[in-house]
Amino acid sequence: MHRTISTLLFLTIVFGTVIVVTSNNWFIIWIGLEISTLALIPLLCSNFSPRNVEATIKYFLIQAMSAALLLNGALIQAWVMGSWSILEPINNVTSVAITTALAFKIGLAPCHFWFPDVLQGLPFSSGLIVSTWQKIAPLVLLFSMNETMPTTLILALSGFSVLVGGWGGLNQTQTRKILAFSSIGNMGWIVATSIYSYNTALVMLIIYLIINTTMFLILDLLNVSTLGHLNAVAQLSPVSIALVVLTTLSLGGLPPLTGFMIKFFSLYTLITNNSIIISIPLVLGALLSLFFYLRMSFNTGLILFPHHIITLTSWRNSNSLTIISIKAWLVSCLFIASTTTMPLTVFLYVII
């Protein structure tokens, strides 16, 4: 695809998200979601391979179904209340329909079944957009409607998502599927926290977007598609090992890395509001997901036996200077932000 066309489509995606975030009319929100989805479809199938087209069609069908469900709920709301405003009190049928539609768009369990397959069939660049940017609009919409949405249903979906995200990633060998289940689990943490604190959930979302973007870009830069490919990272340079291991552990939430603040802010908010019961499945799901995060880290640090150490570390024999690409500089900056900015995150949380 030509660079001008892809840039125009990406700007259209951003425009659709801005429409959703800044509007308080259900019909305009639906239009913004559809604009963002339709602009993303050509970008997803730009490679035009059978697996890529299959993933694109699955994504389109799920997004069309969720958009139709959201529009039907908005029509019922307009028929009952006589207004398209999201500020009006929502009836029970509309709240359940809209919550289900947003759960499909975000990938909350049990509406998550499409997400791992779609992400596996896409390149890392396209999967990055699906797992990060495309979730901003539905999440912000869900944040802004917490007072009118069914709290019990949202908490149940969140707890189930964390458990599914931890359990589903245990037997995966494809890195994109592991990142998909990781996203499902992290969405559960963010949505559960948003019930009690909009600002805390927003800070958690920003941290997650930075860490997840770093992880996708590192795996794309190193061309790591399976856990077996992680063994070859040691052949590139010691810096590559540090990038993968620290970013993976930060995504898993180990202190003192930045990703730990996602779990800390969420548990602090839930316990402060006496939500001990919902905290139990969140902690159990985090322990399950930590297993495959550690497995990725161990595979990255392993050295293939019985190869000679000189052949494995061929970077030692290279005397030529190479120009660092823009993507490598971007990965380096995001890596610093996703692993060493925990004090800055605490300061941002206190201010907000």
Short mmCIF file of C-alpha atoms in Angstrom, two decimals:
data_model
loop_
_atom_site.label_atom_id
_atom_site.label_comp_id
_atom_site.label_asym_id
_atom_site.label_seq_id
_atom_site.Cartn_x
_atom_site.Cartn_y
_atom_site.Cartn_z
CA MET A 1 0.00 0.00 0.00
CA HIS A 2 1.25 3.47 -0.87
CA ARG A 3 2.54 5.49 2.07
CA THR A 4 0.19 8.41 1.38
CA ILE A 5 -2.87 6.14 1.42
CA SER A 6 -1.81 4.37 4.61
CA THR A 7 -1.15 7.73 6.30
CA LEU A 8 -4.59 9.00 5.26
CA LEU A 9 -6.25 5.83 6.59
CA PHE A 10 -4.39 6.09 9.88
CA LEU A 11 -5.44 9.74 10.28
CA THR A 12 -9.03 8.64 9.62
CA ILE A 13 -8.71 6.06 12.41
CA VAL A 14 -7.49 8.77 14.77
CA PHE A 15 -10.33 11.06 13.65
CA GLY A 16 -12.92 8.37 14.39
CA THR A 17 -11.51 7.86 17.88
CA VAL A 18 -11.56 11.61 18.54
CA ILE A 19 -15.22 11.74 17.48
CA VAL A 20 -16.13 9.01 19.97
CA VAL A 21 -14.17 10.56 22.85
CA THR A 22 -15.56 14.09 22.36
CA SER A 23 -19.21 13.31 21.57
CA ASN A 24 -22.19 12.81 23.88
CA ASN A 25 -24.66 11.66 21.21
CA TRP A 26 -25.17 7.95 20.67
CA PHE A 27 -25.57 8.23 16.90
CA ILE A 28 -22.40 10.32 16.51
CA ILE A 29 -20.53 7.82 18.71
CA TRP A 30 -21.68 4.98 16.48
CA ILE A 31 -20.53 6.91 13.40
CA GLY A 32 -17.10 7.50 14.98
CA LEU A 33 -16.68 3.81 15.78
CA GLU A 34 -17.66 2.82 12.24
CA ILE A 35 -15.30 5.37 10.67
CA SER A 36 -12.42 4.02 12.72
CA THR A 37 -13.26 0.39 11.88
CA LEU A 38 -13.75 0.91 8.14
CA ALA A 39 -10.51 2.87 7.86
CA LEU A 40 -8.61 0.09 9.63
CA ILE A 41 -9.82 -2.75 7.39
CA PRO A 42 -7.60 -1.84 4.35
CA LEU A 43 -4.59 -1.52 6.64
CA LEU A 44 -5.17 -4.96 8.14
CA CYS A 45 -5.30 -6.77 4.79
CA SER A 46 -2.47 -4.83 3.15
CA ASN A 47 -0.29 -7.99 2.95
CA PHE A 48 -3.13 -9.86 1.23
CA SER A 49 -2.12 -13.34 2.32
CA PRO A 50 -4.83 -15.97 3.01
CA ARG A 51 -4.22 -15.90 6.77
CA ASN A 52 -4.18 -12.12 6.78
CA VAL A 53 -7.44 -11.83 4.86
CA GLU A 54 -9.07 -14.40 7.15
CA ALA A 55 -8.11 -12.41 10.24
CA THR A 56 -9.36 -9.19 8.64
CA ILE A 57 -12.75 -10.73 7.79
CA LYS A 58 -13.10 -12.08 11.35
CA TYR A 59 -12.28 -8.67 12.76
CA PHE A 60 -14.76 -6.95 10.44
CA LEU A 61 -17.61 -9.34 11.30
CA ILE A 62 -17.08 -8.98 15.06
CA GLN A 63 -16.85 -5.20 14.86
CA ALA A 64 -19.94 -5.00 12.64
CA MET A 65 -21.92 -7.17 15.07
CA SER A 66 -20.85 -5.13 18.09
CA ALA A 67 -21.60 -1.86 16.30
CA ALA A 68 -25.06 -3.15 15.34
CA LEU A 69 -25.69 -4.20 18.94
CA LEU A 70 -24.62 -0.77 20.21
CA LEU A 71 -26.84 1.01 17.67
CA ASN A 72 -29.85 -1.15 18.57
CA GLY A 73 -29.31 -0.39 22.24
CA ALA A 74 -29.08 3.33 21.42
CA LEU A 75 -32.30 3.11 19.38
CA ILE A 76 -34.11 1.51 22.32
CA GLN A 77 -32.75 4.26 24.58
CA ALA A 78 -33.93 6.97 22.16
CA TRP A 79 -37.36 5.33 21.87
CA VAL A 80 -37.78 5.07 25.67
CA MET A 81 -36.22 8.37 26.77
CA GLY A 82 -36.78 10.46 23.64
CA SER A 83 -33.13 11.53 23.55
CA TRP A 84 -29.86 10.38 21.97
CA SER A 85 -27.74 11.86 24.77
CA ILE A 86 -25.46 9.54 26.74
CA LEU A 87 -26.09 11.72 29.80
CA GLU A 88 -29.67 10.45 30.12
CA PRO A 89 -30.43 7.56 32.52
CA ILE A 90 -30.15 4.25 30.68
CA ASN A 91 -32.75 1.48 30.90
CA ASN A 92 -31.75 -2.09 31.68
CA VAL A 93 -32.04 -3.47 28.14
CA THR A 94 -29.90 -0.69 26.70
CA SER A 95 -27.26 -0.99 29.43
CA VAL A 96 -26.83 -4.74 28.87
CA ALA A 97 -26.73 -4.33 25.07
CA ILE A 98 -24.16 -1.54 25.18
CA THR A 99 -22.04 -3.32 27.80
CA THR A 100 -21.97 -6.46 25.62
CA ALA A 101 -21.09 -4.42 22.52
CA LEU A 102 -18.23 -2.67 24.28
CA ALA A 103 -17.03 -6.00 25.72
CA PHE A 104 -16.76 -7.36 22.16
CA LYS A 105 -14.81 -4.31 21.02
CA ILE A 106 -12.44 -4.36 24.00
CA GLY A 107 -12.07 -8.14 24.06
CA LEU A 108 -13.41 -8.87 27.54
CA ALA A 109 -14.20 -12.51 28.28
CA PRO A 110 -16.45 -14.29 27.33
CA CYS A 111 -16.52 -11.98 24.28
CA HIS A 112 -12.80 -12.51 23.69
CA PHE A 113 -12.85 -15.57 21.42
CA TRP A 114 -12.08 -13.58 18.26
CA PHE A 115 -9.11 -11.63 19.57
CA PRO A 116 -6.31 -14.27 19.71
CA ASP A 117 -7.09 -15.65 16.24
CA VAL A 118 -7.30 -12.20 14.69
CA LEU A 119 -4.05 -11.04 16.28
CA GLN A 120 -2.26 -14.21 15.21
CA GLY A 121 -3.18 -13.63 11.57
CA LEU A 122 -1.97 -10.02 11.47
CA PRO A 123 1.54 -8.57 11.27
CA PHE A 124 2.92 -6.99 14.42
CA SER A 125 2.29 -3.46 13.12
CA SER A 126 -1.39 -4.12 12.41
CA GLY A 127 -1.83 -6.12 15.61
CA LEU A 128 -0.39 -3.18 17.55
CA ILE A 129 -3.18 -0.92 16.28
CA VAL A 130 -5.88 -3.49 17.06
CA SER A 131 -4.64 -4.18 20.59
CA THR A 132 -3.87 -0.59 21.59
CA TRP A 133 -5.43 2.29 19.66
CA GLN A 134 -8.70 0.56 18.76
CA LYS A 135 -9.43 -0.02 22.44
CA ILE A 136 -9.13 3.60 23.49
CA ALA A 137 -12.55 4.73 22.23
CA PRO A 138 -14.60 1.85 23.75
CA LEU A 139 -12.71 2.11 27.04
CA VAL A 140 -13.21 5.87 27.35
CA LEU A 141 -16.90 5.39 26.50
CA LEU A 142 -17.15 2.72 29.19
CA PHE A 143 -15.33 4.96 31.69
CA SER A 144 -17.73 7.85 31.07
CA MET A 145 -20.82 5.66 31.64
CA ASN A 146 -19.81 3.84 34.83
CA GLU A 147 -22.58 5.43 36.86
CA THR A 148 -25.31 4.16 34.53
CA MET A 149 -23.85 0.77 33.57
CA PRO A 150 -24.59 -2.49 35.48
CA THR A 151 -21.74 -2.63 37.99
CA THR A 152 -22.14 -6.31 38.83
CA LEU A 153 -22.01 -7.35 35.17
CA ILE A 154 -18.90 -5.28 34.46
CA LEU A 155 -17.07 -6.61 37.53
CA ALA A 156 -18.00 -10.18 36.59
CA LEU A 157 -16.69 -9.67 33.05
CA SER A 158 -13.49 -8.10 34.40
CA GLY A 159 -12.72 -10.91 36.85
CA PHE A 160 -13.48 -13.57 34.24
CA SER A 161 -11.26 -11.76 31.72
CA VAL A 162 -8.26 -11.75 34.06
CA LEU A 163 -8.68 -15.48 34.72
CA VAL A 164 -9.13 -16.30 31.02
CA GLY A 165 -6.18 -14.11 30.08
CA GLY A 166 -3.94 -15.94 32.55
CA TRP A 167 -5.25 -19.43 31.87
CA GLY A 168 -5.46 -19.13 28.08
CA GLY A 169 -1.88 -18.01 27.62
CA LEU A 170 -0.32 -20.96 29.47
CA ASN A 171 -0.24 -23.38 26.52
CA GLN A 172 0.57 -20.86 23.78
CA THR A 173 3.79 -20.89 21.79
CA GLN A 174 2.99 -18.01 19.42
CA THR A 175 4.07 -14.64 20.78
CA ARG A 176 1.13 -12.80 19.21
CA LYS A 177 -1.37 -15.11 20.91
CA ILE A 178 0.48 -14.65 24.20
CA LEU A 179 0.19 -10.88 23.78
CA ALA A 180 -3.50 -11.31 22.93
CA PHE A 181 -4.26 -13.16 26.18
CA SER A 182 -2.08 -10.66 28.02
CA SER A 183 -4.25 -7.88 26.61
CA ILE A 184 -7.42 -9.68 27.70
CA GLY A 185 -6.10 -9.92 31.25
CA ASN A 186 -4.94 -6.31 31.42
CA MET A 187 -8.27 -5.07 30.08
CA GLY A 188 -9.93 -6.85 32.99
CA TRP A 189 -7.72 -4.99 35.48
CA ILE A 190 -8.41 -1.62 33.86
CA VAL A 191 -12.19 -2.08 33.52
CA ALA A 192 -12.56 -3.34 37.10
CA THR A 193 -10.70 -0.31 38.43
CA SER A 194 -12.75 2.11 36.31
CA ILE A 195 -15.86 1.23 38.33
CA TYR A 196 -14.41 3.02 41.36
CA SER A 197 -11.93 5.53 39.94
CA TYR A 198 -11.95 6.99 36.43
CA ASN A 199 -8.59 8.77 36.91
CA THR A 200 -6.81 5.66 38.16
CA ALA A 201 -8.11 3.60 35.24
CA LEU A 202 -6.95 6.30 32.84
CA VAL A 203 -3.41 6.25 34.29
CA MET A 204 -3.40 2.44 34.08
CA LEU A 205 -4.51 2.61 30.45
CA ILE A 206 -1.69 5.01 29.55
CA ILE A 207 0.90 2.77 31.24
CA TYR A 208 -0.47 -0.33 29.50
CA LEU A 209 -0.46 1.35 26.07
CA ILE A 210 3.20 2.35 26.46
CA ILE A 211 4.35 -1.09 27.63
CA ASN A 212 2.29 -3.01 25.06
CA THR A 213 3.50 -0.77 22.24
CA THR A 214 7.10 -1.37 23.34
CA MET A 215 6.55 -5.14 23.38
CA PHE A 216 5.04 -5.23 19.90
CA LEU A 217 7.77 -3.04 18.42
CA ILE A 218 10.56 -5.10 20.02
CA LEU A 219 9.16 -8.39 18.73
CA ASP A 220 8.65 -6.84 15.30
CA LEU A 221 12.18 -5.42 15.25
CA LEU A 222 13.72 -8.76 16.28
CA ASN A 223 11.29 -10.80 14.11
CA VAL A 224 10.21 -13.04 16.99
CA SER A 225 6.97 -14.86 16.19
CA THR A 226 7.27 -17.96 18.42
CA LEU A 227 8.85 -18.85 21.74
CA GLY A 228 11.47 -20.87 19.86
CA HIS A 229 12.64 -17.74 18.08
CA LEU A 230 13.40 -16.13 21.43
CA ASN A 231 16.47 -18.38 21.72
CA ALA A 232 17.99 -16.61 18.73
CA VAL A 233 17.76 -13.20 20.40
CA ALA A 234 21.04 -13.93 22.22
CA GLN A 235 22.81 -14.07 18.86
CA LEU A 236 21.95 -10.46 18.07
CA SER A 237 23.34 -8.56 21.06
CA PRO A 238 23.11 -8.45 24.86
CA VAL A 239 20.96 -5.34 24.53
CA SER A 240 18.29 -7.37 22.73
CA ILE A 241 18.12 -9.80 25.64
CA ALA A 242 17.69 -6.95 28.12
CA LEU A 243 14.98 -5.33 25.98
CA VAL A 244 12.86 -8.48 25.74
CA VAL A 245 13.33 -9.67 29.33
CA LEU A 246 12.72 -6.35 31.09
CA THR A 247 9.76 -5.37 28.89
CA THR A 248 8.17 -8.81 29.37
CA LEU A 249 8.59 -8.64 33.14
CA SER A 250 7.21 -5.09 33.16
CA LEU A 251 4.16 -6.32 31.25
CA GLY A 252 3.83 -9.04 33.86
CA GLY A 253 3.85 -6.47 36.66
CA LEU A 254 7.02 -7.26 38.58
CA PRO A 255 8.47 -4.48 40.76
CA PRO A 256 10.36 -2.17 40.45
CA LEU A 257 9.39 -1.99 36.77
CA THR A 258 6.72 0.42 35.53
CA GLY A 259 4.14 -2.31 34.82
CA PHE A 260 3.91 -3.07 38.53
CA MET A 261 1.98 0.17 38.99
CA ILE A 262 -0.96 -1.22 36.98
CA LYS A 263 -1.53 -3.95 39.57
CA PHE A 264 -0.69 -1.70 42.51
CA PHE A 265 -3.08 1.10 41.52
CA SER A 266 -5.86 -1.37 40.80
CA LEU A 267 -5.54 -3.33 44.05
CA TYR A 268 -5.19 -0.14 46.07
CA THR A 269 -8.39 1.26 44.54
CA LEU A 270 -10.35 -1.97 44.94
CA ILE A 271 -9.29 -2.60 48.54
CA THR A 272 -9.95 1.04 49.48
CA ASN A 273 -13.53 0.60 48.20
CA ASN A 274 -13.95 -2.70 50.12
CA SER A 275 -14.02 -4.84 46.96
CA ILE A 276 -12.06 -7.74 48.39
CA ILE A 277 -14.02 -10.43 46.54
CA ILE A 278 -13.25 -9.11 43.05
CA SER A 279 -9.59 -8.70 44.02
CA ILE A 280 -9.17 -12.46 44.51
CA PRO A 281 -9.69 -13.53 40.85
CA LEU A 282 -7.58 -10.59 39.71
CA VAL A 283 -4.61 -11.72 41.82
CA LEU A 284 -5.05 -15.37 40.77
CA GLY A 285 -5.19 -14.38 37.11
CA ALA A 286 -2.07 -12.25 37.51
CA LEU A 287 -0.19 -15.22 38.99
CA LEU A 288 -1.28 -17.44 36.09
CA SER A 289 -0.19 -14.90 33.50
CA LEU A 290 3.13 -14.39 35.28
CA PHE A 291 3.99 -18.02 34.40
CA PHE A 292 4.10 -17.44 30.64
CA TYR A 293 5.78 -14.06 31.09
CA LEU A 294 8.58 -15.81 32.98
CA ARG A 295 8.69 -18.54 30.34
CA MET A 296 9.28 -15.90 27.66
CA SER A 297 12.05 -14.37 29.79
CA PHE A 298 13.73 -17.73 30.38
CA ASN A 299 13.60 -18.64 26.68
CA THR A 300 15.18 -15.32 25.81
CA GLY A 301 18.14 -15.81 28.15
CA LEU A 302 18.87 -19.40 27.16
CA ILE A 303 21.90 -20.27 25.02
CA LEU A 304 21.48 -23.01 22.39
CA PHE A 305 23.63 -26.06 23.19
CA PRO A 306 26.02 -27.45 21.88
CA HIS A 307 26.80 -24.53 19.53
CA HIS A 308 30.07 -22.76 20.11
CA ILE A 309 29.83 -19.47 21.97
CA ILE A 310 31.63 -17.62 19.15
CA THR A 311 28.98 -18.62 16.62
CA LEU A 312 26.21 -17.63 18.99
CA THR A 313 27.59 -14.18 19.72
CA SER A 314 28.55 -13.18 16.21
CA TRP A 315 28.02 -9.57 17.15
CA ARG A 316 31.43 -9.68 18.89
CA ASN A 317 33.21 -10.24 15.56
CA SER A 318 31.58 -7.30 13.81
CA ASN A 319 33.75 -4.20 13.53
CA SER A 320 31.58 -2.21 11.15
CA LEU A 321 29.45 0.65 12.43
CA THR A 322 25.76 0.42 11.58
CA ILE A 323 23.30 3.28 11.47
CA ILE A 324 20.53 2.90 14.03
CA SER A 325 17.10 3.04 12.42
CA ILE A 326 14.26 5.27 13.54
CA LYS A 327 12.32 2.21 14.75
CA ALA A 328 15.27 1.21 16.95
CA TRP A 329 15.42 4.69 18.48
CA LEU A 330 11.64 4.59 19.09
CA VAL A 331 11.94 1.18 20.72
CA SER A 332 14.75 2.45 22.96
CA CYS A 333 12.74 5.46 24.13
CA LEU A 334 9.60 3.42 24.77
CA PHE A 335 11.65 0.77 26.58
CA ILE A 336 12.98 3.39 29.00
CA ALA A 337 9.43 4.68 29.57
CA SER A 338 7.98 1.20 30.11
CA THR A 339 10.58 -0.06 32.58
CA THR A 340 12.16 2.80 34.56
CA THR A 341 9.46 5.44 35.01
CA MET A 342 7.71 4.08 38.09
CA PRO A 343 8.45 7.24 40.18
CA LEU A 344 7.10 9.41 37.36
CA THR A 345 3.99 7.22 37.24
CA VAL A 346 3.39 7.71 40.95
CA PHE A 347 3.77 11.47 40.51
CA LEU A 348 1.31 11.43 37.60
CA TYR A 349 -1.17 9.45 39.70
CA VAL A 350 -0.92 11.90 42.60
CA ILE A 351 -1.49 14.89 40.31
CA ILE A 352 -4.50 13.35 38.53
#
